[in-house]
mmCIF file of C-alpha atoms in Angstrom:
data_model
loop_
_atom_site.group_PDB
_atom_site.id
_atom_site.type_symbol
_atom_site.label_atom_id
_atom_site.label_comp_id
_atom_site.label_asym_id
_atom_site.label_seq_id
_atom_site.Cartn_x
_atom_site.Cartn_y
_atom_site.Cartn_z
ATOM 1 C CA MET A 1 0.000 0.000 0.000
ATOM 2 C CA PRO A 2 1.498 3.381 -0.928
ATOM 3 C CA ASN A 3 2.234 5.888 1.785
ATOM 4 C CA THR A 4 -0.028 8.756 2.766
ATOM 5 C CA ILE A 5 1.045 12.028 4.334
ATOM 6 C CA ALA A 6 -0.221 12.284 7.905
ATOM 7 C CA ALA A 7 0.533 15.942 8.589
ATOM 8 C CA GLN A 8 -0.437 15.873 12.266
ATOM 9 C CA LEU A 9 1.697 12.806 12.913
ATOM 10 C CA ILE A 10 4.655 14.595 11.331
ATOM 11 C CA VAL A 11 4.039 17.659 13.511
ATOM 12 C CA ASP A 12 3.785 15.532 16.656
ATOM 13 C CA THR A 13 6.990 13.687 15.776
ATOM 14 C CA LEU A 14 8.841 16.927 15.102
ATOM 15 C CA ALA A 15 7.707 18.402 18.421
ATOM 16 C CA SER A 16 8.630 15.379 20.524
ATOM 17 C CA GLN A 17 11.965 14.686 18.816
ATOM 18 C CA THR A 18 12.974 18.349 19.042
ATOM 19 C CA GLN A 19 12.674 18.198 22.816
ATOM 20 C CA THR A 20 14.325 14.783 23.048
ATOM 21 C CA VAL A 21 17.248 15.424 20.717
ATOM 22 C CA LEU A 22 18.020 19.149 20.706
ATOM 23 C CA ALA A 23 17.195 19.915 24.340
ATOM 24 C CA ASN A 24 19.638 17.218 25.443
ATOM 25 C CA ARG A 25 22.345 17.703 22.821
ATOM 26 C CA LEU A 26 22.424 21.495 23.197
ATOM 27 C CA ALA A 27 21.777 21.826 26.936
ATOM 28 C CA ALA A 28 25.122 23.569 27.517
ATOM 29 C CA LEU A 29 24.044 26.542 25.380
ATOM 30 C CA SER A 30 21.793 27.687 28.226
ATOM 31 C CA HIS A 31 24.910 28.728 30.142
ATOM 32 C CA PHE A 32 25.941 31.500 27.736
ATOM 33 C CA ALA A 33 24.698 35.000 26.927
ATOM 34 C CA SER A 34 22.109 34.792 24.172
ATOM 35 C CA ASP A 35 19.488 36.647 22.177
ATOM 36 C CA PHE A 36 17.186 33.993 20.728
ATOM 37 C CA SER A 37 14.216 35.676 19.080
ATOM 38 C CA ALA A 38 11.436 35.033 16.566
ATOM 39 C CA ASP A 39 12.410 38.058 14.464
ATOM 40 C CA VAL A 40 12.914 37.332 10.778
ATOM 41 C CA LYS A 41 16.538 37.792 9.713
ATOM 42 C CA ARG A 42 18.628 37.251 6.595
ATOM 43 C CA PRO A 43 21.998 35.493 6.265
ATOM 44 C CA LYS A 44 24.843 37.718 7.494
ATOM 45 C CA ASP A 45 22.509 40.023 9.440
ATOM 46 C CA VAL A 46 24.151 41.233 12.664
ATOM 47 C CA VAL A 47 22.516 41.059 16.104
ATOM 48 C CA GLN A 48 23.863 42.995 19.085
ATOM 49 C CA VAL A 49 23.785 40.640 22.093
ATOM 50 C CA ALA A 50 23.811 42.338 25.499
ATOM 51 C CA ILE A 51 26.571 41.208 27.848
ATOM 52 C CA ALA A 52 26.305 42.005 31.563
ATOM 53 C CA SER A 53 29.808 41.818 33.020
ATOM 54 C CA ALA A 54 29.421 43.537 36.422
ATOM 55 C CA GLY A 55 26.559 44.300 38.801
ATOM 56 C CA SER A 56 25.839 47.399 40.841
ATOM 57 C CA ALA A 57 26.963 47.849 44.416
ATOM 58 C CA THR A 58 24.334 46.834 46.980
ATOM 59 C CA LEU A 59 23.044 49.743 49.061
ATOM 60 C CA THR A 60 22.492 49.434 52.797
ATOM 61 C CA ASN A 61 19.683 51.458 54.379
ATOM 62 C CA PRO A 62 19.235 53.738 51.346
ATOM 63 C CA THR A 63 17.396 57.034 51.693
ATOM 64 C CA SER A 64 16.966 57.589 47.953
ATOM 65 C CA PHE A 65 15.421 55.049 45.611
ATOM 66 C CA ASN A 66 15.881 56.532 42.156
ATOM 67 C CA SER A 67 19.370 55.175 41.449
ATOM 68 C CA ILE A 68 19.711 52.663 38.610
ATOM 69 C CA GLY A 69 23.109 51.598 39.910
ATOM 70 C CA ASP A 70 26.267 51.205 37.919
ATOM 71 C CA SER A 71 25.961 47.785 36.301
ATOM 72 C CA THR A 72 28.337 47.174 33.394
ATOM 73 C CA LEU A 73 26.363 46.316 30.274
ATOM 74 C CA GLY A 74 28.037 45.975 26.906
ATOM 75 C CA ALA A 75 27.133 44.374 23.607
ATOM 76 C CA THR A 76 28.753 41.897 21.247
ATOM 77 C CA ALA A 77 28.010 41.783 17.520
ATOM 78 C CA VAL A 78 26.930 38.335 16.318
ATOM 79 C CA THR A 79 26.636 37.513 12.612
ATOM 80 C CA LEU A 80 23.827 35.127 11.709
ATOM 81 C CA ASN A 81 24.025 32.260 9.231
ATOM 82 C CA HIS A 82 21.151 30.237 7.833
ATOM 83 C CA LEU A 83 21.475 26.663 9.138
ATOM 84 C CA TYR A 84 19.348 24.444 6.904
ATOM 85 C CA GLN A 85 18.943 20.701 7.454
ATOM 86 C CA PRO A 86 17.282 19.028 4.439
ATOM 87 C CA PHE A 87 15.702 15.596 4.432
ATOM 88 C CA GLY A 88 12.853 13.885 2.612
ATOM 89 C CA LEU A 89 11.578 10.906 0.661
ATOM 90 C CA ALA A 90 11.899 10.048 -2.993
ATOM 91 C CA TYR A 91 8.741 9.052 -4.838
ATOM 92 C CA SER A 92 9.875 5.392 -4.767
ATOM 93 C CA ASP A 93 10.259 5.559 -0.971
ATOM 94 C CA ILE A 94 6.738 6.926 -0.614
ATOM 95 C CA GLN A 95 5.365 4.103 -2.774
ATOM 96 C CA ASN A 96 7.144 1.607 -0.518
ATOM 97 C CA ALA A 97 5.319 2.988 2.553
ATOM 98 C CA ILE A 98 8.376 4.578 4.144
ATOM 99 C CA ARG A 99 7.305 7.404 6.430
ATOM 100 C CA LEU A 100 8.990 10.760 6.776
ATOM 101 C CA GLU A 101 8.898 10.498 10.574
ATOM 102 C CA ARG A 102 11.651 7.866 10.426
ATOM 103 C CA LEU A 103 14.101 10.493 9.179
ATOM 104 C CA VAL A 104 13.455 13.131 11.836
ATOM 105 C CA LYS A 105 15.766 12.028 14.664
ATOM 106 C CA ILE A 106 18.857 11.293 12.583
ATOM 107 C CA ASN A 107 18.569 14.664 10.850
ATOM 108 C CA LEU A 108 18.025 16.513 14.123
ATOM 109 C CA ASP A 109 21.255 14.914 15.322
ATOM 110 C CA LYS A 110 22.996 16.422 12.299
ATOM 111 C CA LEU A 111 21.407 19.821 12.941
ATOM 112 C CA ALA A 112 22.487 19.638 16.593
ATOM 113 C CA ASP A 113 26.068 18.976 15.441
ATOM 114 C CA SER A 114 25.930 22.045 13.175
ATOM 115 C CA ILE A 115 24.493 24.325 15.867
ATOM 116 C CA TRP A 116 27.085 23.119 18.377
ATOM 117 C CA ALA A 117 29.905 23.644 15.864
ATOM 118 C CA ALA A 118 28.716 27.187 15.193
ATOM 119 C CA ALA A 119 28.273 27.922 18.911
ATOM 120 C CA THR A 120 31.776 26.804 19.862
ATOM 121 C CA ALA A 121 33.610 28.059 16.755
ATOM 122 C CA PRO A 122 34.951 31.124 18.660
ATOM 123 C CA ILE A 123 36.697 28.943 21.254
ATOM 124 C CA THR A 124 40.220 29.052 19.915
ATOM 125 C CA VAL A 125 43.679 29.745 21.257
ATOM 126 C CA ALA A 126 43.680 32.987 19.258
ATOM 127 C CA ASN A 127 40.570 34.212 21.101
ATOM 128 C CA PHE A 128 41.041 32.831 24.620
ATOM 129 C CA GLY A 129 44.699 31.989 24.992
ATOM 130 C CA ALA A 130 46.695 28.812 25.391
ATOM 131 C CA ALA A 131 45.508 25.658 27.102
ATOM 132 C CA THR A 132 45.131 25.763 30.868
ATOM 133 C CA VAL A 133 45.592 21.992 30.991
ATOM 134 C CA THR A 134 47.304 19.651 28.527
ATOM 135 C CA GLY A 135 46.722 16.003 29.291
ATOM 136 C CA ALA A 136 44.953 12.809 28.374
ATOM 137 C CA ASP A 137 41.272 12.465 29.206
ATOM 138 C CA SER A 138 42.213 10.111 32.035
ATOM 139 C CA THR A 139 44.083 12.901 33.857
ATOM 140 C CA VAL A 140 40.956 14.977 34.531
ATOM 141 C CA THR A 141 39.431 13.097 37.439
ATOM 142 C CA PRO A 142 37.692 13.975 40.720
ATOM 143 C CA GLY A 143 40.221 15.618 43.011
ATOM 144 C CA SER A 144 42.905 15.834 40.329
ATOM 145 C CA ALA A 145 45.178 18.834 39.920
ATOM 146 C CA ASN A 146 43.928 19.231 36.346
ATOM 147 C CA LEU A 147 40.271 19.502 37.377
ATOM 148 C CA ARG A 148 41.231 22.039 40.045
ATOM 149 C CA ALA A 149 43.216 24.010 37.451
ATOM 150 C CA LEU A 150 40.188 24.242 35.160
ATOM 151 C CA TRP A 151 38.035 25.562 37.998
ATOM 152 C CA ALA A 152 40.747 28.019 39.048
ATOM 153 C CA GLY A 153 41.040 29.295 35.489
ATOM 154 C CA VAL A 154 37.516 30.766 35.717
ATOM 155 C CA SER A 155 37.425 31.249 39.486
ATOM 156 C CA LYS A 156 36.369 34.901 39.235
ATOM 157 C CA ALA A 157 33.295 34.067 37.160
ATOM 158 C CA GLY A 158 29.973 34.524 38.916
ATOM 159 C CA ARG A 159 28.750 31.249 37.463
ATOM 160 C CA LYS A 160 31.007 28.465 36.217
ATOM 161 C CA ALA A 161 30.249 25.504 33.943
ATOM 162 C CA LEU A 162 32.368 22.640 32.640
ATOM 163 C CA ILE A 163 31.858 21.237 29.140
ATOM 164 C CA VAL A 164 34.015 18.239 28.193
ATOM 165 C CA ASN A 165 34.291 15.372 25.764
ATOM 166 C CA PRO A 166 32.864 11.929 26.602
ATOM 167 C CA GLY A 167 36.274 10.631 27.703
ATOM 168 C CA ILE A 168 36.629 13.230 30.454
ATOM 169 C CA TYR A 169 32.952 13.111 31.352
ATOM 170 C CA SER A 170 33.249 9.372 31.924
ATOM 171 C CA GLN A 171 35.950 10.062 34.532
ATOM 172 C CA LEU A 172 33.600 12.328 36.480
ATOM 173 C CA ILE A 173 30.296 10.429 36.455
ATOM 174 C CA PRO A 174 29.281 8.716 39.709
ATOM 175 C CA THR A 175 30.560 5.194 40.207
ATOM 176 C CA SER A 176 28.620 4.451 43.396
ATOM 177 C CA THR A 177 25.717 5.761 45.448
ATOM 178 C CA THR A 178 28.159 7.790 47.521
ATOM 179 C CA SER A 179 29.808 9.493 44.531
ATOM 180 C CA LEU A 180 29.076 13.096 43.687
ATOM 181 C CA PRO A 181 26.205 13.410 41.164
ATOM 182 C CA LEU A 182 26.866 15.660 38.149
ATOM 183 C CA SER A 183 24.178 18.177 39.018
ATOM 184 C CA GLU A 184 24.673 21.927 39.305
ATOM 185 C CA GLY A 185 27.377 22.575 41.892
ATOM 186 C CA ALA A 186 29.319 19.367 41.303
ATOM 187 C CA TYR A 187 33.067 19.917 41.772
ATOM 188 C CA GLY A 188 32.368 23.620 42.256
ATOM 189 C CA PHE A 189 30.773 24.158 38.820
ATOM 190 C CA ASP A 190 27.502 25.820 39.793
ATOM 191 C CA GLY A 191 26.516 26.183 36.134
ATOM 192 C CA GLY A 192 26.620 22.427 35.634
ATOM 193 C CA ILE A 193 28.816 19.827 33.941
ATOM 194 C CA TYR A 194 28.036 18.828 30.357
ATOM 195 C CA TYR A 195 29.555 16.644 27.687
ATOM 196 C CA ALA A 196 29.806 17.255 23.955
ATOM 197 C CA SER A 197 30.630 14.691 21.309
ATOM 198 C CA GLN A 198 32.931 17.078 19.454
ATOM 199 C CA PHE A 199 34.822 20.369 19.612
ATOM 200 C CA PRO A 200 35.482 21.113 15.945
ATOM 201 C CA SER A 201 36.931 24.601 16.472
ATOM 202 C CA GLU A 202 40.379 23.333 17.501
ATOM 203 C CA ALA A 203 42.294 20.121 16.999
ATOM 204 C CA LYS A 204 42.792 18.234 20.283
ATOM 205 C CA LEU A 205 40.425 20.511 22.249
ATOM 206 C CA ALA A 206 38.878 18.202 24.851
ATOM 207 C CA GLY A 207 36.767 20.652 26.842
ATOM 208 C CA PHE A 208 36.680 23.871 28.791
ATOM 209 C CA ALA A 209 35.508 25.541 31.961
ATOM 210 C CA CYS A 210 33.629 28.721 31.183
ATOM 211 C CA ALA A 211 31.808 31.820 32.360
ATOM 212 C CA PRO A 212 28.461 32.893 30.796
ATOM 213 C CA GLU A 213 29.970 36.036 29.307
ATOM 214 C CA ALA A 214 32.620 34.118 27.317
ATOM 215 C CA LEU A 215 30.322 33.646 24.329
ATOM 216 C CA ALA A 216 27.446 35.604 22.818
ATOM 217 C CA MET A 217 24.885 33.711 20.735
ATOM 218 C CA ALA A 218 21.951 34.828 18.645
ATOM 219 C CA ALA A 219 19.166 33.056 16.781
ATOM 220 C CA ALA A 220 16.252 34.214 14.668
ATOM 221 C CA ALA A 221 13.695 33.056 12.118
ATOM 222 C CA PRO A 222 14.430 32.528 8.432
ATOM 223 C CA SER A 223 12.208 34.300 5.914
ATOM 224 C CA LEU A 224 9.385 31.907 4.987
ATOM 225 C CA ASP A 225 6.274 34.032 4.449
ATOM 226 C CA HIS A 226 6.632 34.079 0.662
ATOM 227 C CA VAL A 227 6.623 30.249 0.418
ATOM 228 C CA ARG A 228 4.488 29.184 3.387
ATOM 229 C CA ASP A 229 1.280 28.850 1.346
ATOM 230 C CA GLY A 230 2.832 26.000 -0.625
ATOM 231 C CA MET A 231 3.764 23.932 2.437
ATOM 232 C CA LEU A 232 2.029 20.780 3.606
ATOM 233 C CA VAL A 233 3.492 21.463 7.061
ATOM 234 C CA SER A 234 5.036 24.695 8.343
ATOM 235 C CA GLU A 235 5.591 24.710 12.087
ATOM 236 C CA VAL A 236 7.679 26.493 14.689
ATOM 237 C CA VAL A 237 8.802 24.195 17.513
ATOM 238 C CA PRO A 238 10.482 25.779 20.547
ATOM 239 C CA VAL A 239 13.280 24.085 22.453
ATOM 240 C CA GLU A 240 11.727 25.284 25.680
ATOM 241 C CA SER A 241 14.723 24.839 27.946
ATOM 242 C CA LEU A 242 16.819 27.065 25.666
ATOM 243 C CA GLY A 243 14.250 29.503 24.304
ATOM 244 C CA LEU A 244 15.435 28.486 20.831
ATOM 245 C CA ASN A 245 12.981 28.041 17.940
ATOM 246 C CA ILE A 246 13.379 25.492 15.143
ATOM 247 C CA TYR A 247 11.437 26.055 11.915
ATOM 248 C CA TYR A 248 10.103 22.990 10.104
ATOM 249 C CA ASN A 249 8.663 22.802 6.604
ATOM 250 C CA VAL A 250 7.370 19.917 4.500
ATOM 251 C CA TRP A 251 6.265 20.221 0.888
ATOM 252 C CA ALA A 252 5.785 18.098 -2.247
ATOM 253 C CA ASP A 253 7.945 18.610 -5.309
ATOM 254 C CA LYS A 254 5.534 18.464 -8.246
ATOM 255 C CA GLN A 255 8.169 17.553 -10.792
ATOM 256 C CA THR A 256 9.749 14.578 -8.975
ATOM 257 C CA ARG A 257 6.804 13.834 -6.635
ATOM 258 C CA SER A 258 9.312 13.635 -3.799
ATOM 259 C CA LEU A 259 8.436 14.742 -0.291
ATOM 260 C CA VAL A 260 10.888 17.458 0.785
ATOM 261 C CA ALA A 261 11.416 18.592 4.372
ATOM 262 C CA SER A 262 13.680 20.961 6.255
ATOM 263 C CA ALA A 263 14.599 21.962 9.800
ATOM 264 C CA GLU A 264 16.197 25.390 9.917
ATOM 265 C CA LEU A 265 17.016 28.560 11.820
ATOM 266 C CA MET A 266 19.255 31.599 11.726
ATOM 267 C CA PHE A 267 22.131 31.174 14.192
ATOM 268 C CA GLY A 268 25.484 32.670 15.084
ATOM 269 C CA ALA A 269 28.000 33.026 17.907
ATOM 270 C CA SER A 270 30.933 35.259 18.760
ATOM 271 C CA LYS A 271 33.532 35.671 21.451
ATOM 272 C CA ALA A 272 32.456 38.189 24.094
ATOM 273 C CA VAL A 273 34.535 38.752 27.242
ATOM 274 C CA THR A 274 37.801 36.872 26.707
ATOM 275 C CA SER A 275 39.759 37.506 29.911
ATOM 276 C CA GLY A 276 39.329 34.864 32.603
ATOM 277 C CA THR A 277 36.219 33.351 31.012
ATOM 278 C CA ILE A 278 37.565 30.170 29.350
ATOM 279 C CA ALA A 279 39.974 27.612 30.799
ATOM 280 C CA SER A 280 40.570 24.913 28.212
ATOM 281 C CA VAL A 281 41.924 21.379 28.287
ATOM 282 C CA TYR A 282 43.719 19.956 25.267
ATOM 283 C CA ASN A 283 44.845 16.409 24.613
ATOM 284 C CA PRO A 284 48.592 15.988 23.937
#
């Protein structure tokens, strides 16, 4: 029996897989300064992301209440790129009863890789300085001098997170009921401990401790209004834990009779405050 297009099933699958895949794969992005909006932007548009680097002094027993304080608020320019993840079914696949929903998760994994690569592209020696730690994954363990050095490298940050590759993460995960769970505050990292499958910005980069103001990120909507009427499905699915929207579209190509789909967004990242905000670990 040939396939039929169940639009609501596709929408439901997109919504559930977005939360399952992207919310988990990109959880570390919540630590950084960001401006994720639903504004429509074009490739290479620039967004100014606000960066708060210092708070006001606390007043004791004030007699005047009209002061706005002296917080330090700057801005970092972030250039957006259109990240577009295509997938779909050929006419022969449709006739063989293959459903589009089967392609959603594997393509969201690819989109997550692309977003993560773009988010961490600014983390380079040129931007943040030489490695704080150089060592094998096995040298970053609970209580080790290397783990302490990573924490110390961002010790002045108001909120500290640790993002590492699976090899280091495996050294830190609990091994018994009395071990320290990797929740916020573990090993002094009140922003949490995360793992990432790759750090494509630098060869041998294995992870980093970081402050929120190290990176500025921006996201927006691609321009779709002029083509939306021709879509079988056109949905916006929020990654609620990040405030990040993913834009999904499904349409039929009349010439090939293929079913074409995309997951897309405008996204960019830039270095922000570079002094004392990244402490990196590199493999030898």
